[in-house]
Short mmCIF file of C-alpha atoms and ligand atoms in Angstrom, two decimals:
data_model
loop_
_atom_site.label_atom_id
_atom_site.label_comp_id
_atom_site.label_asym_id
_atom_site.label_seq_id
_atom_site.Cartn_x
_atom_site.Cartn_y
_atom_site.Cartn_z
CA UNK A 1033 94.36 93.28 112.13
CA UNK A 1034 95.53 91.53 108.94
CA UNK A 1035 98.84 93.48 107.92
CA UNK A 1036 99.18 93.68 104.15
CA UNK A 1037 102.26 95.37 103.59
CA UNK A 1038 104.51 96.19 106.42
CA UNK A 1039 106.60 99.28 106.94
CA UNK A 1040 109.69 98.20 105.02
CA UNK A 1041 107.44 96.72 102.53
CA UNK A 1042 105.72 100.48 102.16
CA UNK A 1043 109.24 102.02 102.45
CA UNK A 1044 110.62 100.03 99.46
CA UNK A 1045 107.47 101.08 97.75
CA UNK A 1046 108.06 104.92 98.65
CA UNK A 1047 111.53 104.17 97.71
CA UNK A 1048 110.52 103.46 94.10
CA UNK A 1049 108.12 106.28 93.09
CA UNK A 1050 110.51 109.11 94.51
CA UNK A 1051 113.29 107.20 92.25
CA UNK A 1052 110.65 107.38 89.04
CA UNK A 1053 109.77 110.54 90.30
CA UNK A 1054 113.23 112.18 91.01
CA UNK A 1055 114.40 110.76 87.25
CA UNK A 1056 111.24 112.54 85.49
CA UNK A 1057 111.93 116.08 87.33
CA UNK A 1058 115.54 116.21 87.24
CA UNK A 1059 116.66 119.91 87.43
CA UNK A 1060 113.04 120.90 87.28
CA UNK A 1061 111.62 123.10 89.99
CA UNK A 1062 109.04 120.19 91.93
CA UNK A 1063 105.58 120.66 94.10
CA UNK A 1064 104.86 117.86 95.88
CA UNK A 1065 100.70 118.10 96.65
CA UNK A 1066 99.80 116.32 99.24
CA UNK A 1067 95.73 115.50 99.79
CA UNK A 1068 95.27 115.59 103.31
CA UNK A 1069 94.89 113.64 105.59
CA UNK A 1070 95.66 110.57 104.80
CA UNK A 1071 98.43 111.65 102.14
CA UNK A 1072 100.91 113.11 104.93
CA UNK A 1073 103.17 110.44 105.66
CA UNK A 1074 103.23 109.56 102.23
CA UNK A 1075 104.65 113.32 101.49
CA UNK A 1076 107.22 113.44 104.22
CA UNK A 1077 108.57 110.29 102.97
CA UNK A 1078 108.42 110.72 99.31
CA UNK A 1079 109.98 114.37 100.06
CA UNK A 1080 112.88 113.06 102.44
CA UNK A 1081 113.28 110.30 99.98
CA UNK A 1082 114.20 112.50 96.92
CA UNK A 1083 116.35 114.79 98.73
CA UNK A 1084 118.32 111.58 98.76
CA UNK A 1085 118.60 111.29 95.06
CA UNK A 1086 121.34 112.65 93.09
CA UNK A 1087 120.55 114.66 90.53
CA UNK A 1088 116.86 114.99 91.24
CA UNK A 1089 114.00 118.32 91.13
CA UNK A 1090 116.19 121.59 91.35
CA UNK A 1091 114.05 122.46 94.10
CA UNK A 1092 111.58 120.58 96.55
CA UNK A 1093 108.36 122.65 97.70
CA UNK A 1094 105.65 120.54 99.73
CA UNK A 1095 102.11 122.24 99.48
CA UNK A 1096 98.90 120.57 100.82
CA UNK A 1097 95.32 120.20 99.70
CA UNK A 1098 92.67 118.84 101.95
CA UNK A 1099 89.80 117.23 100.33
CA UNK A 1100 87.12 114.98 101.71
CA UNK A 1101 84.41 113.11 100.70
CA UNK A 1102 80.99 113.13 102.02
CA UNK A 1103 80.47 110.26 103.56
CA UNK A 1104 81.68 109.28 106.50
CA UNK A 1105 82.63 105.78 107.05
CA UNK A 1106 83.87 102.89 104.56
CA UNK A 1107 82.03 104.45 101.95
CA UNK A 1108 82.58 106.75 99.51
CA UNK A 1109 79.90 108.96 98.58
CA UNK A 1110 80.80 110.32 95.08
CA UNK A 1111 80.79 113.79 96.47
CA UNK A 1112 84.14 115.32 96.98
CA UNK A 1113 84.47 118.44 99.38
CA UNK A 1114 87.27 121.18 99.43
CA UNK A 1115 88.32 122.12 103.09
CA UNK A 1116 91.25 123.77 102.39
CA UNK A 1117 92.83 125.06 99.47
CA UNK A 1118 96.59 125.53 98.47
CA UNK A 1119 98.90 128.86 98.82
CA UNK A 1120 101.84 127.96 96.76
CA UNK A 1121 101.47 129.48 93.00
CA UNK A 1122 101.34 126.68 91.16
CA UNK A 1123 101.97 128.71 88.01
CA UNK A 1124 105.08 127.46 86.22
CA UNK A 1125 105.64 124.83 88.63
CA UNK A 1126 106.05 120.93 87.74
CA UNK A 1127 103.15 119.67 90.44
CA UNK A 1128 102.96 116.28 91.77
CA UNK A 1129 99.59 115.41 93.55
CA UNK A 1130 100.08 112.83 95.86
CA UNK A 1131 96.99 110.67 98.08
CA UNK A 1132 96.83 107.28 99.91
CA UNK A 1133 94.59 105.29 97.96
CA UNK A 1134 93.38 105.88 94.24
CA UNK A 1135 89.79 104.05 94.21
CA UNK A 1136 87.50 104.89 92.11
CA UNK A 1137 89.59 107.99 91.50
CA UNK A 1138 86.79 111.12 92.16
CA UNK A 1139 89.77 112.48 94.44
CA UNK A 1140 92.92 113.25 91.76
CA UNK A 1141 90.02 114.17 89.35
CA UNK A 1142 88.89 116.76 91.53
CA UNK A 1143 92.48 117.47 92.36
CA UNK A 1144 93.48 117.52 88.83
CA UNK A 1145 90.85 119.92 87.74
CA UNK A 1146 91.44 122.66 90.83
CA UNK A 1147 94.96 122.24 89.91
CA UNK A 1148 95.32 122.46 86.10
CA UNK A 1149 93.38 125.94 85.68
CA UNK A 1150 96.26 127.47 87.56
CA UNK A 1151 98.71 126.79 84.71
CA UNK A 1152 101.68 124.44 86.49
CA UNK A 1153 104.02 123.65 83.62
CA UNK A 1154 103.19 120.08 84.15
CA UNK A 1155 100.81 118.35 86.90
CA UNK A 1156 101.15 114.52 87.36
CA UNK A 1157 99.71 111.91 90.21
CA UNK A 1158 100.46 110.04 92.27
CA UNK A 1159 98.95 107.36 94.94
CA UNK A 1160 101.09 104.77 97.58
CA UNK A 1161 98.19 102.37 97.26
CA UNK A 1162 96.26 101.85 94.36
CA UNK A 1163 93.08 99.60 94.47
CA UNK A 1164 93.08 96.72 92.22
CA UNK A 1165 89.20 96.84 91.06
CA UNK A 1166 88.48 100.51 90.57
CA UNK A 1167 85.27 100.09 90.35
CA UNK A 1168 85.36 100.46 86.57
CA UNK A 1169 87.31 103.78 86.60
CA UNK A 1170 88.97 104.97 83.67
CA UNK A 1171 91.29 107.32 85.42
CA UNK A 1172 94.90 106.29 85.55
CA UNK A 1173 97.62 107.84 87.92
CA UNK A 1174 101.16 108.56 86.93
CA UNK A 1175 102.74 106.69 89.66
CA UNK A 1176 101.49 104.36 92.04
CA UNK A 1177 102.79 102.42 94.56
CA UNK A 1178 100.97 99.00 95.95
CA UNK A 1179 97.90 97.29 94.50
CA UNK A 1180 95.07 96.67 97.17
CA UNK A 1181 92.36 94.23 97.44
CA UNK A 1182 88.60 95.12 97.69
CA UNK A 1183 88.73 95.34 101.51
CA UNK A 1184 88.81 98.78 103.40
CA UNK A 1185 92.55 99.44 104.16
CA UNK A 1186 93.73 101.32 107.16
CA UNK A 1187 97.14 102.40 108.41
CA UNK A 1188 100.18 104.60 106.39
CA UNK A 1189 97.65 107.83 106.98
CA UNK A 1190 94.08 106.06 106.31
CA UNK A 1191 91.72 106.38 108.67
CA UNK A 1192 89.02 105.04 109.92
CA UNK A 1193 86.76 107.59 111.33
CA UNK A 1194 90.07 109.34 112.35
CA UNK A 1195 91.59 106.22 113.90
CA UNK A 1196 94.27 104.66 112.46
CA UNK A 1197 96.48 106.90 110.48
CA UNK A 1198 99.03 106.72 112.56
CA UNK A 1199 99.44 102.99 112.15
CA UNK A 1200 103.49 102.20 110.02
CA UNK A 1201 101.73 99.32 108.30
CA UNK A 1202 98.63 98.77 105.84
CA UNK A 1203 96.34 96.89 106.93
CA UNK A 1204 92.90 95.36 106.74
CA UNK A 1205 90.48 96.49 109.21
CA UNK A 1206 88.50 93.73 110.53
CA UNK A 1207 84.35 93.12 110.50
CA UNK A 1208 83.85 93.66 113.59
CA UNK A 1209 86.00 96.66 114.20
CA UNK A 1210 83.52 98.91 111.68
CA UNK A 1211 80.80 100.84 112.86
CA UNK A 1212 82.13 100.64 116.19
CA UNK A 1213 82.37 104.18 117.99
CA UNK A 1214 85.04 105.74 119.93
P1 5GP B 1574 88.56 107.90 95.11
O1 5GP B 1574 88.30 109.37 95.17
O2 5GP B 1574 89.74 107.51 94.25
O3 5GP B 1574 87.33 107.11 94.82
O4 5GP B 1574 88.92 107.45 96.57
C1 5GP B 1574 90.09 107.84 97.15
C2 5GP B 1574 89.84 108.30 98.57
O5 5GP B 1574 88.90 107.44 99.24
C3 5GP B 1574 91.13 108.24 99.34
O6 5GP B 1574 91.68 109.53 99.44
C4 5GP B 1574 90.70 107.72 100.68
O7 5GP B 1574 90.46 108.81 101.55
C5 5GP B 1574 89.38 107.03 100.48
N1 5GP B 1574 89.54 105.57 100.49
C6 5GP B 1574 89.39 104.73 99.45
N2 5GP B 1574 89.60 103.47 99.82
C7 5GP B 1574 89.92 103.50 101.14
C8 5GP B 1574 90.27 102.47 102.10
O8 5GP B 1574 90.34 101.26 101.85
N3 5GP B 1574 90.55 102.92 103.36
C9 5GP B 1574 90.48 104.23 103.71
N4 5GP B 1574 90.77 104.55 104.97
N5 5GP B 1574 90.17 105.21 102.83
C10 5GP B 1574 89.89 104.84 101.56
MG1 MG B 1575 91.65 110.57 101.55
#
């Protein structure tokens, strides 16, 4: 597989949104959402990453939110599913929704709108990897990590049909790996 950015490389990335994220929460009570799956390593990172920062959120919660689209393989299918829905208030809180990818960006929309109706002081997003043709979307993320080609990414907690999130680097997957089974 064709590695596009390495572990470092995604580390460094990490590195820099907790920084931009730790300097606009400072002293401010912080959620971090995560959109599972393929947002976990992302939050255990970005969560270890700020506890490292000085003068950061007064206080670090981690909450998750597992969406899914439809379909099933490589492509989306404009549909986006809840599974499994937070627990945390999110009431007064300062919530940052975090996912892998931002695409064409039917995901943090969908977050964003579950979210907001349960009054959070503030809610912002947040992606590691951030596709560089959304497909015409209008919707822009707070903070985001990595720009991505066209090609279907795996690795860093992207899957593909379950395989692959496990991987410590991005990378492409190859032709003849899709549609294969097992
Ligand atoms: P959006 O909702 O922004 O259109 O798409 C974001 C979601 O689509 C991500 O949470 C991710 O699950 C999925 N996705 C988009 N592009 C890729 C990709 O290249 N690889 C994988 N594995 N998932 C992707
Ligand atoms: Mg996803």
């Amino acid at each position: 597989m064709k590695v596009l950015y390495d572990a470092q490389e995604i580390a460094r990335a990490v590195w820099r949104l907790a920084f931009t994220i730790a300097a606009d929460h400072r002293r401010k009570p912080l959620v971090l959402l995560g959109v599972l799956k393929g947002a976990l390593p992302a939050v255990v990172d970005l969560a270890r990453d700020l506890s490292a920062i000085p003068d950061g959120p007064s206080k670090i919660e981690v909450e998750y939110i597992c969406l899914a689209s439809y379909g099933r393989s490589t492509q989306s299918s404009g549909e986006v599913r809840l599974l499994l829905d937070t627990r945390l208030p999110m009431a007064g809180k300062y919530v940052v929704a975090i996912d892998d990818i931002a695409d064409g960006g039917l995901t943090m929309q969908r977050v964003r709108a579950l979210i907001q109706e349960r009054g959070p002081a503030r809610l912002r997003t947040c992606a590691v990897f951030e596709r560089t043709d959304r497909r015409g979307s209008d919707f822009s993320l707070d903070y985001v990590g990595l720009p991505v080609p066209g090609t279907f990414v795996v690795g860093y907690g992207l899957d593909y049909r379950e395989k692959y999130r496990n991987l410590p680097y991005l990378a492409e997957l190859p032709p003849e790996l899709l549609s294969q089974e097992g």
